């Protein structure tokens, strides 16, 4: 099963690398300079960190595998952007507008960068993200500079805090304060369960058949090194237990290598 999943993941990753060329101008993906063409430079090995929380267990402290250091978010920050947007709507006593939904849904389901650009501006960029994260209990996430939301920095443990704000039952907000309402949490969960098939790699590799994973992945090639940041966060069900899993990685020589690293790390962390 594991080797089959890895082959499937590499195939999906290859398709994503091809589609990435269309996204280079949106502010997230950065092509390697011409001098970096060919094999990625050696010297800095790939690294990965995982955080896992059993929602059906008694503890609310995640288990950390690896060093809980900061990584670039790439597109996993889109969940955080949507949470910030929903908090603003809650504070104003309203639902998302049709236009906001037209941006939020492809941002999560297809990882649409143009939609993320628009909503990043709407929430107030990094300062707006910071204000939302303070309410959601995140302590180690810093928004990217200017329009570069993909260069937001976060830790695996902070991503578990964000996932708890979405998937855990506690923390329902009073209007204008606190965290996400039950309606807002359900909306994010629904979109994370509807990610397009070619982007359902990563933490979903550890779920059983019919487990219905909810996830968001991110991938980013750094123009300074040509190496890849590859991340995956979400909820999976294994042997009847619901797990929140966040795997962050950087330094992979290719996107396919990064996907394989994330999936190996996720499986090892849950075991």
CSV table of C-alpha atoms in Angstrom, one decimal:
chain,number,residue,atom,x,y,z
A,1,UNK,CA,0.0,0.0,0.0
A,2,UNK,CA,2.8,2.5,0.9
A,3,UNK,CA,4.6,2.0,-2.4
A,4,UNK,CA,1.4,2.4,-4.3
A,5,UNK,CA,0.6,5.6,-2.5
A,6,UNK,CA,4.1,6.9,-3.2
A,7,UNK,CA,3.8,6.1,-6.9
A,8,UNK,CA,0.5,7.9,-7.0
A,9,UNK,CA,1.8,10.8,-5.2
A,10,UNK,CA,4.8,11.2,-7.5
A,11,UNK,CA,2.5,11.1,-10.5
A,12,UNK,CA,0.3,13.8,-9.0
A,13,UNK,CA,3.3,15.8,-8.0
A,14,UNK,CA,4.6,15.7,-11.6
A,15,UNK,CA,1.3,17.1,-12.8
A,16,UNK,CA,1.4,19.9,-10.3
A,17,UNK,CA,4.9,20.8,-11.4
A,18,UNK,CA,3.7,21.2,-14.9
A,19,UNK,CA,0.7,23.3,-13.8
A,20,UNK,CA,3.0,25.4,-11.6
A,21,UNK,CA,4.3,27.3,-14.6
A,22,UNK,CA,1.0,29.0,-15.0
A,23,UNK,CA,1.2,30.3,-11.4
A,24,UNK,CA,4.6,31.9,-11.5
A,25,UNK,CA,3.3,35.4,-11.9
A,26,UNK,CA,0.8,35.3,-9.0
A,27,UNK,CA,3.1,36.1,-6.1
A,28,UNK,CA,3.5,32.6,-4.7
A,29,UNK,CA,5.7,30.4,-6.9
A,30,UNK,CA,9.1,31.8,-7.9
A,31,UNK,CA,11.1,30.2,-10.7
A,32,UNK,CA,14.7,29.3,-10.1
A,33,UNK,CA,17.1,31.6,-11.9
A,34,UNK,CA,18.7,30.3,-15.1
A,35,UNK,CA,21.9,29.5,-13.3
A,36,UNK,CA,20.0,27.1,-11.0
A,37,UNK,CA,18.7,25.0,-13.9
A,38,UNK,CA,19.4,21.3,-13.7
A,39,UNK,CA,20.1,19.5,-10.4
A,40,UNK,CA,19.4,21.5,-7.3
A,41,UNK,CA,22.5,22.5,-5.4
A,42,UNK,CA,23.7,20.3,-2.6
A,43,UNK,CA,24.8,21.2,0.9
A,44,UNK,CA,21.5,21.8,2.7
A,45,UNK,CA,19.7,18.6,3.2
A,46,UNK,CA,15.9,18.4,3.1
A,47,UNK,CA,14.2,18.6,6.5
A,48,UNK,CA,10.7,17.9,7.7
A,49,UNK,CA,8.7,18.4,10.9
A,50,UNK,CA,5.4,16.8,11.8
A,51,UNK,CA,2.9,17.6,14.5
A,52,UNK,CA,0.1,15.1,15.3
A,53,UNK,CA,-2.9,15.5,17.6
A,54,UNK,CA,-5.4,12.7,18.3
A,55,UNK,CA,-8.8,14.4,18.5
A,56,UNK,CA,-10.3,11.3,20.0
A,57,UNK,CA,-7.6,11.1,22.7
A,58,UNK,CA,-7.5,12.9,26.0
A,59,UNK,CA,-4.6,15.3,25.4
A,60,UNK,CA,-4.7,18.5,23.5
A,61,UNK,CA,-1.0,18.8,23.2
A,62,UNK,CA,0.4,17.6,19.8
A,63,UNK,CA,3.2,15.2,19.5
A,64,UNK,CA,6.1,16.8,17.6
A,65,UNK,CA,8.4,14.8,15.3
A,66,UNK,CA,11.5,16.7,14.4
A,67,UNK,CA,12.5,20.2,15.3
A,68,UNK,CA,9.5,22.5,15.7
A,69,UNK,CA,11.1,25.3,13.6
A,70,UNK,CA,9.6,27.8,11.3
A,71,UNK,CA,9.0,27.0,7.6
A,72,UNK,CA,7.5,28.8,4.6
A,73,UNK,CA,3.8,28.1,4.4
A,74,UNK,CA,3.4,28.2,0.6
A,75,UNK,CA,-0.3,27.6,0.0
A,76,UNK,CA,-1.3,26.0,3.3
A,77,UNK,CA,-1.7,29.6,4.5
A,78,UNK,CA,-4.9,29.8,2.4
A,79,UNK,CA,-6.7,28.1,5.3
A,80,UNK,CA,-5.5,30.8,7.6
A,81,UNK,CA,-6.5,33.5,5.1
A,82,UNK,CA,-10.0,32.0,4.9
A,83,UNK,CA,-10.3,31.8,8.7
A,84,UNK,CA,-9.3,35.5,8.9
A,85,UNK,CA,-11.9,36.4,6.3
A,86,UNK,CA,-14.6,34.5,8.2
A,87,UNK,CA,-13.7,36.2,11.5
A,88,UNK,CA,-14.1,39.6,9.8
A,89,UNK,CA,-17.6,38.5,8.5
A,90,UNK,CA,-18.5,37.2,12.0
A,91,UNK,CA,-17.5,40.6,13.6
A,92,UNK,CA,-19.8,42.3,11.1
A,93,UNK,CA,-22.7,40.0,11.8
A,94,UNK,CA,-23.0,38.6,8.3
A,95,UNK,CA,-22.3,35.6,6.1
A,96,UNK,CA,-19.7,35.8,3.3
A,97,UNK,CA,-20.8,37.6,0.3
A,98,UNK,CA,-21.3,35.8,-3.1
A,99,UNK,CA,-18.1,37.5,-4.3
A,100,UNK,CA,-16.1,36.3,-1.3
A,101,UNK,CA,-17.3,32.8,-1.7
A,102,UNK,CA,-16.4,32.9,-5.4
A,103,UNK,CA,-12.8,33.6,-4.2
A,104,UNK,CA,-12.7,31.4,-1.1
A,105,UNK,CA,-13.9,28.2,-2.7
A,106,UNK,CA,-11.4,28.0,-5.5
A,107,UNK,CA,-8.6,29.2,-3.2
A,108,UNK,CA,-9.1,26.1,-1.0
A,109,UNK,CA,-10.4,23.5,-3.5
A,110,UNK,CA,-8.0,24.3,-6.4
A,111,UNK,CA,-5.4,26.4,-4.6
A,112,UNK,CA,-6.2,29.4,-6.8
A,113,UNK,CA,-3.6,32.0,-6.3
A,114,UNK,CA,-5.4,34.9,-7.9
A,115,UNK,CA,-8.2,34.4,-5.4
A,116,UNK,CA,-5.7,34.2,-2.6
A,117,UNK,CA,-4.1,37.5,-3.7
A,118,UNK,CA,-7.5,39.2,-3.6
A,119,UNK,CA,-8.5,37.8,-0.2
A,120,UNK,CA,-5.0,38.5,1.3
A,121,UNK,CA,-5.5,42.2,0.4
A,122,UNK,CA,-9.1,42.1,1.8
A,123,UNK,CA,-8.0,40.8,5.2
A,124,UNK,CA,-5.3,43.4,5.5
A,125,UNK,CA,-2.3,41.3,4.5
A,126,UNK,CA,0.1,40.3,7.3
A,127,UNK,CA,-1.3,42.6,10.0
A,128,UNK,CA,-4.8,41.3,9.3
A,129,UNK,CA,-3.5,37.7,9.5
A,130,UNK,CA,-1.7,38.4,12.8
A,131,UNK,CA,-4.9,39.9,14.3
A,132,UNK,CA,-6.9,36.8,13.3
A,133,UNK,CA,-4.2,34.4,14.6
A,134,UNK,CA,-4.1,36.1,18.0
A,135,UNK,CA,-7.8,35.2,18.3
A,136,UNK,CA,-7.2,31.7,17.1
A,137,UNK,CA,-4.4,31.0,19.5
A,138,UNK,CA,-1.5,30.8,17.0
A,139,UNK,CA,1.8,32.0,18.5
A,140,UNK,CA,4.5,31.3,15.9
A,141,UNK,CA,3.1,32.4,12.6
A,142,UNK,CA,4.3,35.6,10.8
A,143,UNK,CA,2.7,36.8,7.6
A,144,UNK,CA,4.7,37.2,4.5
A,145,UNK,CA,6.0,40.5,3.3
A,146,UNK,CA,3.8,42.7,1.2
A,147,UNK,CA,1.8,40.7,-1.3
A,148,UNK,CA,3.9,37.5,-0.7
A,149,UNK,CA,1.4,35.5,1.4
A,150,UNK,CA,3.3,32.3,0.4
A,151,UNK,CA,6.3,33.4,2.4
A,152,UNK,CA,4.3,33.5,5.6
A,153,UNK,CA,6.4,31.6,8.2
A,154,UNK,CA,4.9,29.0,10.6
A,155,UNK,CA,5.6,26.0,12.7
A,156,UNK,CA,4.0,22.6,12.7
A,157,UNK,CA,2.7,23.1,16.2
A,158,UNK,CA,1.1,26.4,15.2
A,159,UNK,CA,-0.6,24.6,12.3
A,160,UNK,CA,-2.2,22.2,14.7
A,161,UNK,CA,-3.5,25.2,16.6
A,162,UNK,CA,-5.1,26.4,13.4
A,163,UNK,CA,-6.5,23.0,12.6
A,164,UNK,CA,-7.9,22.8,16.2
A,165,UNK,CA,-9.7,26.1,15.5
A,166,UNK,CA,-11.3,24.5,12.5
A,167,UNK,CA,-11.8,20.8,13.5
A,168,UNK,CA,-12.1,20.7,17.3
A,169,UNK,CA,-15.4,21.2,19.0
A,170,UNK,CA,-14.2,23.9,21.5
A,171,UNK,CA,-13.6,27.6,21.0
A,172,UNK,CA,-16.9,28.7,19.3
A,173,UNK,CA,-16.8,32.5,19.3
A,174,UNK,CA,-19.1,35.0,20.7
A,175,UNK,CA,-19.8,37.6,17.9
A,176,UNK,CA,-17.0,40.0,17.7
A,177,UNK,CA,-14.5,38.1,19.8
A,178,UNK,CA,-12.8,34.7,20.2
A,179,UNK,CA,-12.5,32.1,17.5
A,180,UNK,CA,-14.5,30.7,14.6
A,181,UNK,CA,-18.2,30.0,14.9
A,182,UNK,CA,-19.6,26.6,14.3
A,183,UNK,CA,-20.9,27.7,10.9
A,184,UNK,CA,-17.5,29.1,9.9
A,185,UNK,CA,-15.7,25.9,11.0
A,186,UNK,CA,-18.1,23.8,9.0
A,187,UNK,CA,-17.5,25.9,5.9
A,188,UNK,CA,-13.7,25.5,6.1
A,189,UNK,CA,-14.0,21.8,6.7
A,190,UNK,CA,-16.3,21.3,3.8
A,191,UNK,CA,-13.9,23.0,1.4
A,192,UNK,CA,-11.0,21.1,2.7
A,193,UNK,CA,-12.9,17.9,1.9
A,194,UNK,CA,-13.5,19.0,-1.6
A,195,UNK,CA,-9.8,19.6,-2.7
A,196,UNK,CA,-9.4,18.5,-6.4
A,197,UNK,CA,-8.1,15.0,-6.8
A,198,UNK,CA,-4.7,15.9,-8.2
A,199,UNK,CA,-4.0,17.8,-4.9
A,200,UNK,CA,-5.0,15.1,-2.5
A,201,UNK,CA,-1.5,14.0,-1.7
A,202,UNK,CA,0.4,14.5,1.6
A,203,UNK,CA,-1.4,13.8,4.9
A,204,UNK,CA,-4.1,11.9,3.1
A,205,UNK,CA,-1.5,9.1,2.4
A,206,UNK,CA,-2.0,7.9,6.0
A,207,UNK,CA,-5.8,7.7,5.9
A,208,UNK,CA,-7.7,4.4,5.3
A,209,UNK,CA,-10.1,3.8,2.5
A,210,UNK,CA,-13.2,5.9,2.8
A,211,UNK,CA,-11.6,8.0,5.6
A,212,UNK,CA,-12.7,11.2,3.9
A,213,UNK,CA,-9.5,13.3,4.5
A,214,UNK,CA,-9.8,17.1,4.7
A,215,UNK,CA,-6.6,18.8,3.8
A,216,UNK,CA,-4.7,21.7,2.2
A,217,UNK,CA,-1.3,21.3,0.6
A,218,UNK,CA,1.3,23.9,-0.4
A,219,UNK,CA,4.4,23.8,-2.6
A,220,UNK,CA,6.9,26.5,-3.5
A,221,UNK,CA,10.2,26.5,-5.4
A,222,UNK,CA,12.6,29.0,-3.9
A,223,UNK,CA,14.4,31.2,-6.5
A,224,UNK,CA,17.5,31.5,-4.4
A,225,UNK,CA,18.3,27.7,-4.3
A,226,UNK,CA,15.9,26.0,-6.7
A,227,UNK,CA,14.8,23.8,-3.8
A,228,UNK,CA,11.3,23.1,-2.8
A,229,UNK,CA,9.1,23.8,0.2
A,230,UNK,CA,6.3,21.2,0.3
A,231,UNK,CA,3.7,21.1,3.1
A,232,UNK,CA,0.5,19.3,4.0
A,233,UNK,CA,-2.0,19.9,6.8
A,234,UNK,CA,-5.4,18.4,7.6
A,235,UNK,CA,-7.5,15.8,9.4
A,236,UNK,CA,-7.4,12.1,8.6
A,237,UNK,CA,-9.1,9.1,10.2
A,238,UNK,CA,-6.9,6.1,11.1
A,239,UNK,CA,-8.4,3.0,12.8
A,240,UNK,CA,-11.4,5.0,14.0
A,241,UNK,CA,-9.4,7.9,15.4
A,242,UNK,CA,-9.4,11.4,14.0
A,243,UNK,CA,-6.0,12.9,13.8
A,244,UNK,CA,-4.9,16.5,13.0
A,245,UNK,CA,-1.7,16.3,11.1
A,246,UNK,CA,0.7,19.0,10.0
A,247,UNK,CA,3.8,18.2,8.0
A,248,UNK,CA,6.2,21.0,6.9
A,249,UNK,CA,9.3,20.5,4.8
A,250,UNK,CA,11.9,22.4,2.9
A,251,UNK,CA,15.1,21.8,0.9
A,252,UNK,CA,13.8,19.0,-1.4
A,253,UNK,CA,15.5,18.8,-4.8
A,254,UNK,CA,12.2,18.4,-6.6
A,255,UNK,CA,8.5,18.7,-5.8
A,256,UNK,CA,8.2,14.9,-6.2
A,257,UNK,CA,10.9,14.4,-3.6
A,258,UNK,CA,9.1,16.9,-1.3
A,259,UNK,CA,5.8,15.0,-1.6
A,260,UNK,CA,7.5,11.7,-0.8
A,261,UNK,CA,9.2,13.2,2.2
A,262,UNK,CA,6.0,14.7,3.5
A,263,UNK,CA,4.1,11.4,3.1
A,264,UNK,CA,6.9,9.4,4.8
A,265,UNK,CA,7.0,11.8,7.6
A,266,UNK,CA,3.3,11.8,8.1
A,267,UNK,CA,3.0,8.0,8.2
A,268,UNK,CA,5.9,7.7,10.6
A,269,UNK,CA,4.4,10.4,12.9
A,270,UNK,CA,1.0,8.8,13.1
A,271,UNK,CA,2.5,5.3,13.7
